[in-house]
Short mmCIF file of C-alpha atoms and ligand atoms in Angstrom, two decimals:
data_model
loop_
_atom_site.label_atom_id
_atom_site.label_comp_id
_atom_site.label_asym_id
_atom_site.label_seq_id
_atom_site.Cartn_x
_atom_site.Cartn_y
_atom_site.Cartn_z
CA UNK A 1 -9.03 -1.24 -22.53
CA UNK A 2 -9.97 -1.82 -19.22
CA UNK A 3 -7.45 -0.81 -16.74
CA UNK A 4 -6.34 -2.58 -12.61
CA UNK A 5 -4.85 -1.81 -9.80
CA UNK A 6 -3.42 -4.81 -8.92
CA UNK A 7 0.10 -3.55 -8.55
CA UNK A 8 1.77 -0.34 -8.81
CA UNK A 9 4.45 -1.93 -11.20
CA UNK A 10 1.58 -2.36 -14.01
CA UNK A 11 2.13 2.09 -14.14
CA UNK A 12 4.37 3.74 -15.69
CA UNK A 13 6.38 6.90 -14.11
CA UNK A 14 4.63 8.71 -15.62
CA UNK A 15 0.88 7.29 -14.97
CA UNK A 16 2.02 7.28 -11.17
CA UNK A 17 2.78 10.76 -11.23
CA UNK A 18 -0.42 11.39 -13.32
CA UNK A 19 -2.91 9.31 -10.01
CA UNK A 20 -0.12 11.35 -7.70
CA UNK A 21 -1.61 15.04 -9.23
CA UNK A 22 -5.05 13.92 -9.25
CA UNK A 23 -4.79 13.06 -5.53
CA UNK A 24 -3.57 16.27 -5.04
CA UNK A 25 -6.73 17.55 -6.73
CA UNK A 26 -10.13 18.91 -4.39
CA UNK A 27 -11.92 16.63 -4.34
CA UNK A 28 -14.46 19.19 -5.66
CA UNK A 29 -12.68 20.29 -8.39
CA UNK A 30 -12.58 16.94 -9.97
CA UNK A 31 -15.23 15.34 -12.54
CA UNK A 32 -17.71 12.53 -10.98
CA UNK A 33 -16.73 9.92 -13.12
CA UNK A 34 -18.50 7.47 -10.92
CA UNK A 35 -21.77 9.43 -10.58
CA UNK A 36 -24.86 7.16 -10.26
CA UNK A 37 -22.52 4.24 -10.66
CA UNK A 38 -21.74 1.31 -7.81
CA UNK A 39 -18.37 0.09 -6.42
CA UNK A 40 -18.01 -3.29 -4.82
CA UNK A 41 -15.79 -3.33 -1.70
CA UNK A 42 -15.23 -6.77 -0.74
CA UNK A 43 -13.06 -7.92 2.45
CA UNK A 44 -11.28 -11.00 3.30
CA UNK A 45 -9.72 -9.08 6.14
CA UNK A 46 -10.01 -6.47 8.41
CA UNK A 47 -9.61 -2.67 7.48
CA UNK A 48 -10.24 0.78 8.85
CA UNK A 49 -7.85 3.10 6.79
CA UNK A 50 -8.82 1.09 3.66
CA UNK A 51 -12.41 1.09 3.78
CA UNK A 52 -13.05 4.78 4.59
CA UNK A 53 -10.52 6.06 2.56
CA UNK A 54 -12.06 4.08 -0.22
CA UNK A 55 -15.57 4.46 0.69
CA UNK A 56 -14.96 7.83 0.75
CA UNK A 57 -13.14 8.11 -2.17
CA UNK A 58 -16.10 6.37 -4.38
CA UNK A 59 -18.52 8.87 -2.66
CA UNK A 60 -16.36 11.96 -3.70
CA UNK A 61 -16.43 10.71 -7.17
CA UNK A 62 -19.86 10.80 -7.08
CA UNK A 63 -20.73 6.80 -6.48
CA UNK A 64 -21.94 4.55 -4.10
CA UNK A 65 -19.92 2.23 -2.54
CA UNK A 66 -21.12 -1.22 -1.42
CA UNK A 67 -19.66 -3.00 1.53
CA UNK A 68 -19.11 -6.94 1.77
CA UNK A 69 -17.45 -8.71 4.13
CA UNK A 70 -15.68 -11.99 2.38
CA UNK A 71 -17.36 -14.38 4.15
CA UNK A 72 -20.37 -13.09 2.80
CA UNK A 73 -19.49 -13.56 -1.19
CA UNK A 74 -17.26 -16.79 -0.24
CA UNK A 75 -14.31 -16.39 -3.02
CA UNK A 76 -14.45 -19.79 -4.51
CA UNK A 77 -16.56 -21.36 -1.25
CA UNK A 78 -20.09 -20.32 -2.58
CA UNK A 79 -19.32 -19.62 -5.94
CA UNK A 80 -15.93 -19.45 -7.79
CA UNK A 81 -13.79 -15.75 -7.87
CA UNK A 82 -14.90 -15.55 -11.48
CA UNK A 83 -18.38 -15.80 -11.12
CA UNK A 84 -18.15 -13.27 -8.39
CA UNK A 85 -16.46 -10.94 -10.92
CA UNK A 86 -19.03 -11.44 -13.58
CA UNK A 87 -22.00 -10.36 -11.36
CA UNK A 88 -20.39 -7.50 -9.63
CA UNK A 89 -19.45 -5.86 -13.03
CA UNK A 90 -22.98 -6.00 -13.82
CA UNK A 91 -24.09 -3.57 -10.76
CA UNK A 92 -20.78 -2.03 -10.36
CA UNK A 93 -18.42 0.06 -12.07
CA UNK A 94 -15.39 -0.81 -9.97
CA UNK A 95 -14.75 -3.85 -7.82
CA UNK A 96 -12.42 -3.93 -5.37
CA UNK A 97 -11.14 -6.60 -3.10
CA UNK A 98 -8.88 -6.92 0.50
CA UNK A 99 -7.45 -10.81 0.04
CA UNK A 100 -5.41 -13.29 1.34
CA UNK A 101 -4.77 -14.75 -1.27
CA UNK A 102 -3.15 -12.30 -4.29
CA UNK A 103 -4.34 -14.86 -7.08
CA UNK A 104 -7.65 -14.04 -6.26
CA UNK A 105 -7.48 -9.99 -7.26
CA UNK A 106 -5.50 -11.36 -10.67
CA UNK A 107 -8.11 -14.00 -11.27
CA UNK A 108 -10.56 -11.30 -10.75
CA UNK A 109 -8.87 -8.48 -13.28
CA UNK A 110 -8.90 -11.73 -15.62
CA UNK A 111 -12.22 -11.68 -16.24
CA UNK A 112 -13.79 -8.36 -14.99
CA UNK A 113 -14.64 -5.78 -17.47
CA UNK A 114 -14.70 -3.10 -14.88
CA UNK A 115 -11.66 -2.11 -13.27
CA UNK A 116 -10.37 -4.20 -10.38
CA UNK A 117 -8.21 -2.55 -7.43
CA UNK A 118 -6.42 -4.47 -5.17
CA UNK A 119 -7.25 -3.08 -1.39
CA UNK A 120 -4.02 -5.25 0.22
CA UNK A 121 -3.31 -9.08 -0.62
CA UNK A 122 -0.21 -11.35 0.73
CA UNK A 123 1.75 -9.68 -1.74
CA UNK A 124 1.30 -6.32 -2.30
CA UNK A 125 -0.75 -3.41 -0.85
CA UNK A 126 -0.69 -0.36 -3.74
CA UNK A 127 -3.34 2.09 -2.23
CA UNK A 128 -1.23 2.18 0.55
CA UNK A 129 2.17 3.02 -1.74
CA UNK A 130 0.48 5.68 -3.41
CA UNK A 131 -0.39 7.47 0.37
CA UNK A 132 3.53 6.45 0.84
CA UNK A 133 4.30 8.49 -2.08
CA UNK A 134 2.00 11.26 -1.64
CA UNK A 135 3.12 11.84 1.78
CA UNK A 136 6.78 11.74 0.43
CA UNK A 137 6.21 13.99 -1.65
CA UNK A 138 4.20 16.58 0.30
CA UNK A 139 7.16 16.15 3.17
CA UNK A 140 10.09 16.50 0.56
CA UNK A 141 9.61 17.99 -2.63
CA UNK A 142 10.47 15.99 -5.53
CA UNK A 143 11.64 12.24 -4.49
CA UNK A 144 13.76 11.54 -7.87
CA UNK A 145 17.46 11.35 -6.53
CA UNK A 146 16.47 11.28 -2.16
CA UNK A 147 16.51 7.98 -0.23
CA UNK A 148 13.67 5.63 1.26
CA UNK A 149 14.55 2.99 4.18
CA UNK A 150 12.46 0.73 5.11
CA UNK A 151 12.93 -1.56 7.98
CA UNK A 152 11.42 -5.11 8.77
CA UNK A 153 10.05 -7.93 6.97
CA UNK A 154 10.21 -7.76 2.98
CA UNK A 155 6.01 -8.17 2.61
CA UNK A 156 3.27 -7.00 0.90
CA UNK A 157 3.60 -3.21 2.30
CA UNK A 158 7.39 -3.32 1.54
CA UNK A 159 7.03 -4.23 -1.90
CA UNK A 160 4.16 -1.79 -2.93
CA UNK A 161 6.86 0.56 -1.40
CA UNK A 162 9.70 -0.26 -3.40
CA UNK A 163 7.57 -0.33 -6.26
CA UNK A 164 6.45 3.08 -6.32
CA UNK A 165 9.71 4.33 -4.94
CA UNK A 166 11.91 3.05 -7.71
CA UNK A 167 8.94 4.43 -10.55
CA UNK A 168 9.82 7.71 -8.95
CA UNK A 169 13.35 7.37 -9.35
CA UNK A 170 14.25 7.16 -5.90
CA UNK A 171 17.25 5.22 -4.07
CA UNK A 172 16.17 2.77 -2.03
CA UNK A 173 17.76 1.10 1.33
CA UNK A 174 16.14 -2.51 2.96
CA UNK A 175 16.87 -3.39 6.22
CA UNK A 176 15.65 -6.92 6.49
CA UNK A 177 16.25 -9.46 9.31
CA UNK A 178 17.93 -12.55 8.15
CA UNK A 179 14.91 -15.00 6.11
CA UNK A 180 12.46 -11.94 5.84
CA UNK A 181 14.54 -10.36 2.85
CA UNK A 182 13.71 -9.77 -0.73
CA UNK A 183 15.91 -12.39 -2.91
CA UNK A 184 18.28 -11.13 -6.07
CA UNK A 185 15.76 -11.01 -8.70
CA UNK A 186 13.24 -9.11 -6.93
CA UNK A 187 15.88 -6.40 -6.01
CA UNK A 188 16.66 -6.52 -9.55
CA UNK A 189 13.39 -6.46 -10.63
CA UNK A 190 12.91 -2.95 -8.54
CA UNK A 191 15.82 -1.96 -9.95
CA UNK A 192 14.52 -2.18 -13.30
CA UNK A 193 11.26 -0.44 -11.94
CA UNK A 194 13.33 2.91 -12.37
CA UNK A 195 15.16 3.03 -8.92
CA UNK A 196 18.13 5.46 -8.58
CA UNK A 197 19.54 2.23 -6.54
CA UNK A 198 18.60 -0.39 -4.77
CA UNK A 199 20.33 -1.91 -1.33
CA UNK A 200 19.54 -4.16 1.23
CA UNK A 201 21.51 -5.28 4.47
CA UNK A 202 20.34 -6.77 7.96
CA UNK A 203 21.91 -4.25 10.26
CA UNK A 204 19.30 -1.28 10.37
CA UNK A 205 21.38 1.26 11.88
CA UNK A 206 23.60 1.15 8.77
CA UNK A 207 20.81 1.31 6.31
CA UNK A 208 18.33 4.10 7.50
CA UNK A 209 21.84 6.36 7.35
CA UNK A 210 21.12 9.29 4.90
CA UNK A 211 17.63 8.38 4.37
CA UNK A 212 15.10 11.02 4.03
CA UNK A 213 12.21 8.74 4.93
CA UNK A 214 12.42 5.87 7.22
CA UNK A 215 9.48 3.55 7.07
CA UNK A 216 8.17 0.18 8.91
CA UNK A 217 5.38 -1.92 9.02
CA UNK A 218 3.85 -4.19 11.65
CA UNK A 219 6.37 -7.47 12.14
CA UNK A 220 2.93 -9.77 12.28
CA UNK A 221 1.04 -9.35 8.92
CA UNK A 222 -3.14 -10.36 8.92
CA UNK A 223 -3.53 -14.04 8.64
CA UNK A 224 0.26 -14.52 10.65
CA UNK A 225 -1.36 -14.35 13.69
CA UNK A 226 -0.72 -18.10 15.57
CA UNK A 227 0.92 -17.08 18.84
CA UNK A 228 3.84 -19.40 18.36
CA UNK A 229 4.40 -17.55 14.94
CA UNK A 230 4.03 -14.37 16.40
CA UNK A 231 6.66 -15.21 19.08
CA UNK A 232 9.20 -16.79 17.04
CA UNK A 233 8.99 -13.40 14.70
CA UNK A 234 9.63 -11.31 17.42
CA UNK A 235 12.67 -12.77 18.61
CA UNK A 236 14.35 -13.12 15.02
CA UNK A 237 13.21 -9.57 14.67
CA UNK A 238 14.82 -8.05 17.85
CA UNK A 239 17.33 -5.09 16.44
CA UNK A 240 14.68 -3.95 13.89
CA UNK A 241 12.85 -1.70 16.41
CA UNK A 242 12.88 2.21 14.83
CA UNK A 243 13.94 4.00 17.96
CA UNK A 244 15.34 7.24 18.27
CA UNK A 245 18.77 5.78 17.59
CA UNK A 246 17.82 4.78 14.32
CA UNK A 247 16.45 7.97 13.22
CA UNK A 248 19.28 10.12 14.57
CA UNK A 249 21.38 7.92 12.13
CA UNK A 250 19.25 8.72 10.10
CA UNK A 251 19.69 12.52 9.72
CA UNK A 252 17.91 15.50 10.96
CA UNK A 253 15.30 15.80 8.27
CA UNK A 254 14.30 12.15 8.47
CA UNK A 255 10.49 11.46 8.65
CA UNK A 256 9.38 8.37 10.30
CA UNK A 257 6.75 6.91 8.15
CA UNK A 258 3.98 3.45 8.93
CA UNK A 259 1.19 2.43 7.21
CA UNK A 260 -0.47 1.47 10.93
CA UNK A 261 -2.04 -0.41 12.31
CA UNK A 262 1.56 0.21 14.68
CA UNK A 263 2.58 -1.90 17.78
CA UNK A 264 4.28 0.57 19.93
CA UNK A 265 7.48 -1.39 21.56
CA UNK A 266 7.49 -3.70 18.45
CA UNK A 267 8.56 -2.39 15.07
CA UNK A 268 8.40 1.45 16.33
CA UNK A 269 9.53 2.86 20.08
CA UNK A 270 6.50 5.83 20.80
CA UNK A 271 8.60 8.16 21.04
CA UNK A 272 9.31 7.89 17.64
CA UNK A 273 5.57 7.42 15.88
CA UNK A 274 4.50 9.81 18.53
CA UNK A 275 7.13 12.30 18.22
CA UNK A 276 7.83 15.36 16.08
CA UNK A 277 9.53 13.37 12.98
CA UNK A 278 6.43 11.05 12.27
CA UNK A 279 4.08 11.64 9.72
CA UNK A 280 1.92 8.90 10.10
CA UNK A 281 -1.51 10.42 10.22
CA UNK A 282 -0.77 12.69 7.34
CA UNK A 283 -0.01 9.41 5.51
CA UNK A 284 -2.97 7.94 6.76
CA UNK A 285 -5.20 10.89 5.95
CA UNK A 286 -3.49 10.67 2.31
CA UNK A 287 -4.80 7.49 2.28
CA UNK A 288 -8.50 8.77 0.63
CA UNK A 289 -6.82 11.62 -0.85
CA UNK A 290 -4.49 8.68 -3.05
CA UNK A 291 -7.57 6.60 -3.27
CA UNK A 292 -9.00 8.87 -5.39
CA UNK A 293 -6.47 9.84 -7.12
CA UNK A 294 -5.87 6.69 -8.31
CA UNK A 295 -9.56 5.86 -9.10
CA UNK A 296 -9.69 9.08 -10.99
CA UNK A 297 -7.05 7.37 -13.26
CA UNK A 298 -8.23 4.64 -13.63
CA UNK A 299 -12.00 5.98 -14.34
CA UNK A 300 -10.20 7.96 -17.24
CA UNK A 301 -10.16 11.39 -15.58
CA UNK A 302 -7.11 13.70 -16.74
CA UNK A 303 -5.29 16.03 -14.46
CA UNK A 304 -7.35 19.43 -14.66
CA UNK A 305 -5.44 21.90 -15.86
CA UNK A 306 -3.09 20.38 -18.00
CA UNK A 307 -2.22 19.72 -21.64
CA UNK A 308 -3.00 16.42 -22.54
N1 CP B 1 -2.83 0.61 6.30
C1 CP B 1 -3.96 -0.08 6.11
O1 CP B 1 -4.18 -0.69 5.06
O2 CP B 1 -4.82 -0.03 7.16
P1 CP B 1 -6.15 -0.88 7.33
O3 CP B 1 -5.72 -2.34 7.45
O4 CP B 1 -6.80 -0.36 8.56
O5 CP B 1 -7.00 -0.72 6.11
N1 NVA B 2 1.53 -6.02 6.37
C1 NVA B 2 0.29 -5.72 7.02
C2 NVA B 2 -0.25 -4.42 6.54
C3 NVA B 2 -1.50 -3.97 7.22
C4 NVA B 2 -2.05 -2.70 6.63
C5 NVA B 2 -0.70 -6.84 6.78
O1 NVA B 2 -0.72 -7.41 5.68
O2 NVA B 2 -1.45 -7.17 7.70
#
């Protein structure tokens, strides 16, 4: 059966732990399960983490990635997203797709009979969880039982996050300003993910206390960029800045976590992403290590070394 990355949700605990160890794998000491095989890397949207860190991820698996921009292949403007999917899969092994629209990765997993990974859509962003994760987990040991904040707007980042948090059986705190929250049933639906708990609240300083890893995102998402949006955000978001306040409440072994792009003075003060508790380039460095990791997985590569 062919398997996607759509969301993290669609793994187990245990299959998230299983892409976690293979990320943690040289890349040299892993097979090349995509050797002499393409990988389509399509774009709706700008990237720099997630097309080198998947680029290079393809290339250390011993394939050869292939670089569109959307515009180019026109999801459902030159040809519909299924047709796009049935051509790909017959030069490609993987295809992978940055959207704005998430209906257009599941539409493509519907009919592909090569893998599809979602590279970031309005709703979720999963390569970037797994980095989360990684990072977490190089930073703090074992993550079943210790606490995740996140602060700012319930979106696609935020979600991946909680997603892969509760499958590793961690509690988990949201600080969300008032109309940017996640509603009941998706809390309970992360809940039921495997989370040790799940909280949210829309005074920061209150949720981020006891948390071993405080994380944001940027408060204007790709595609929310009309100035008058922009604005209006800002002001409904004041309060939600992670400042050295906020991570003080936090505790003294906090790490201050973003997936970046980061607006310094908006979601995160620079003394914080530039100070000693932020780990942000080691997450964004994990971003190619998780990358291939999780394409290991999903090529059908087992964790060297262990019974299976
Ligand atoms: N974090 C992330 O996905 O970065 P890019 O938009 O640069 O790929
Ligand atoms: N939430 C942001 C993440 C960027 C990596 C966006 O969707 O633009």
């Amino acid at each position: 059966m062919t398997r996607h990355l759509i969301d993290v949700a669609d793994f187990t605990s245990a299959e998230v732990t299983a892409m976690l160890d293979l990320a943690e794998v040289p890349a040299e000491d892993l097979p090349r399960p995509l050797a002499g095989k393409g990988a389509a890397l399509i774009f709706e949207k700008p990237s720099a983490r997630t097309r080198h860190s998947m680029e290079m991820a393809v290339v250390q698996l011993g394939g050869h990635p292939v670089f569109t921009r959307g515009e180019e292949v026109g999801f459902d403007v030159r040809e519909p997203v299924e047709d796009v999917a049935r051509i790909m899969e017959g030069f490609h092994s993987l295809i992978a797709a940055r959207v704005y629209d998430h209906s257009t990765v599941t539409r493509l997993a519907d009919v592909s009979t090569v893998p599809v990974v979602n590279m970031l859509s309005d709703y979720s962003h999963p390569l970037q969880a797994f980095a989360d994760a990684l990072t977490m987990r190089q930073q703090l040991g074992v993550l079943a039982g210790k606490t995740v904040a996140y602060v700012g707007d319930y979106n696609n980042v935020a979600r991946s996050l909680a997603e892969i948090s509760a499958r590793l059986g961690m509690h988990i705190r949201l600080a969300c300003p008032v109309g940017f929250e996640a509603d009941d049933a998706e809390l309970e639906r992360i809940l039921l993910l495997g989370a040790a708990s799940v909280v949210q609240g829309n005074r920061p300083i209150e949720m981020v206390v006891g948390a071993d890893a405080v994380h944001t995102d940027t408060w204007v998402s790709m595609g929310e960029e009309e100035e008058e949006d922009k604005e209006a955000k800002r002001q409904k978001f004041e309060g939600f800045t992670v400042d050295d306040d906020m991570m003080d409440a936090a505790g003294d072994g906090a790490i201050f976590m973003h997936c970046l792009p980061a607006y310094r003075g908006f979601e995160v003060t620079a003394s914080v992403i530039d100070g000693p508790r932020s780990v942000v380039f080691q997450q964004g460095h994990n971003r190619m290590h998780a990358a291939r990791g999780a394409l290991a997985f999903l090529m059908g590569a087992d964790v060297p070394g262990e019974q299976q």
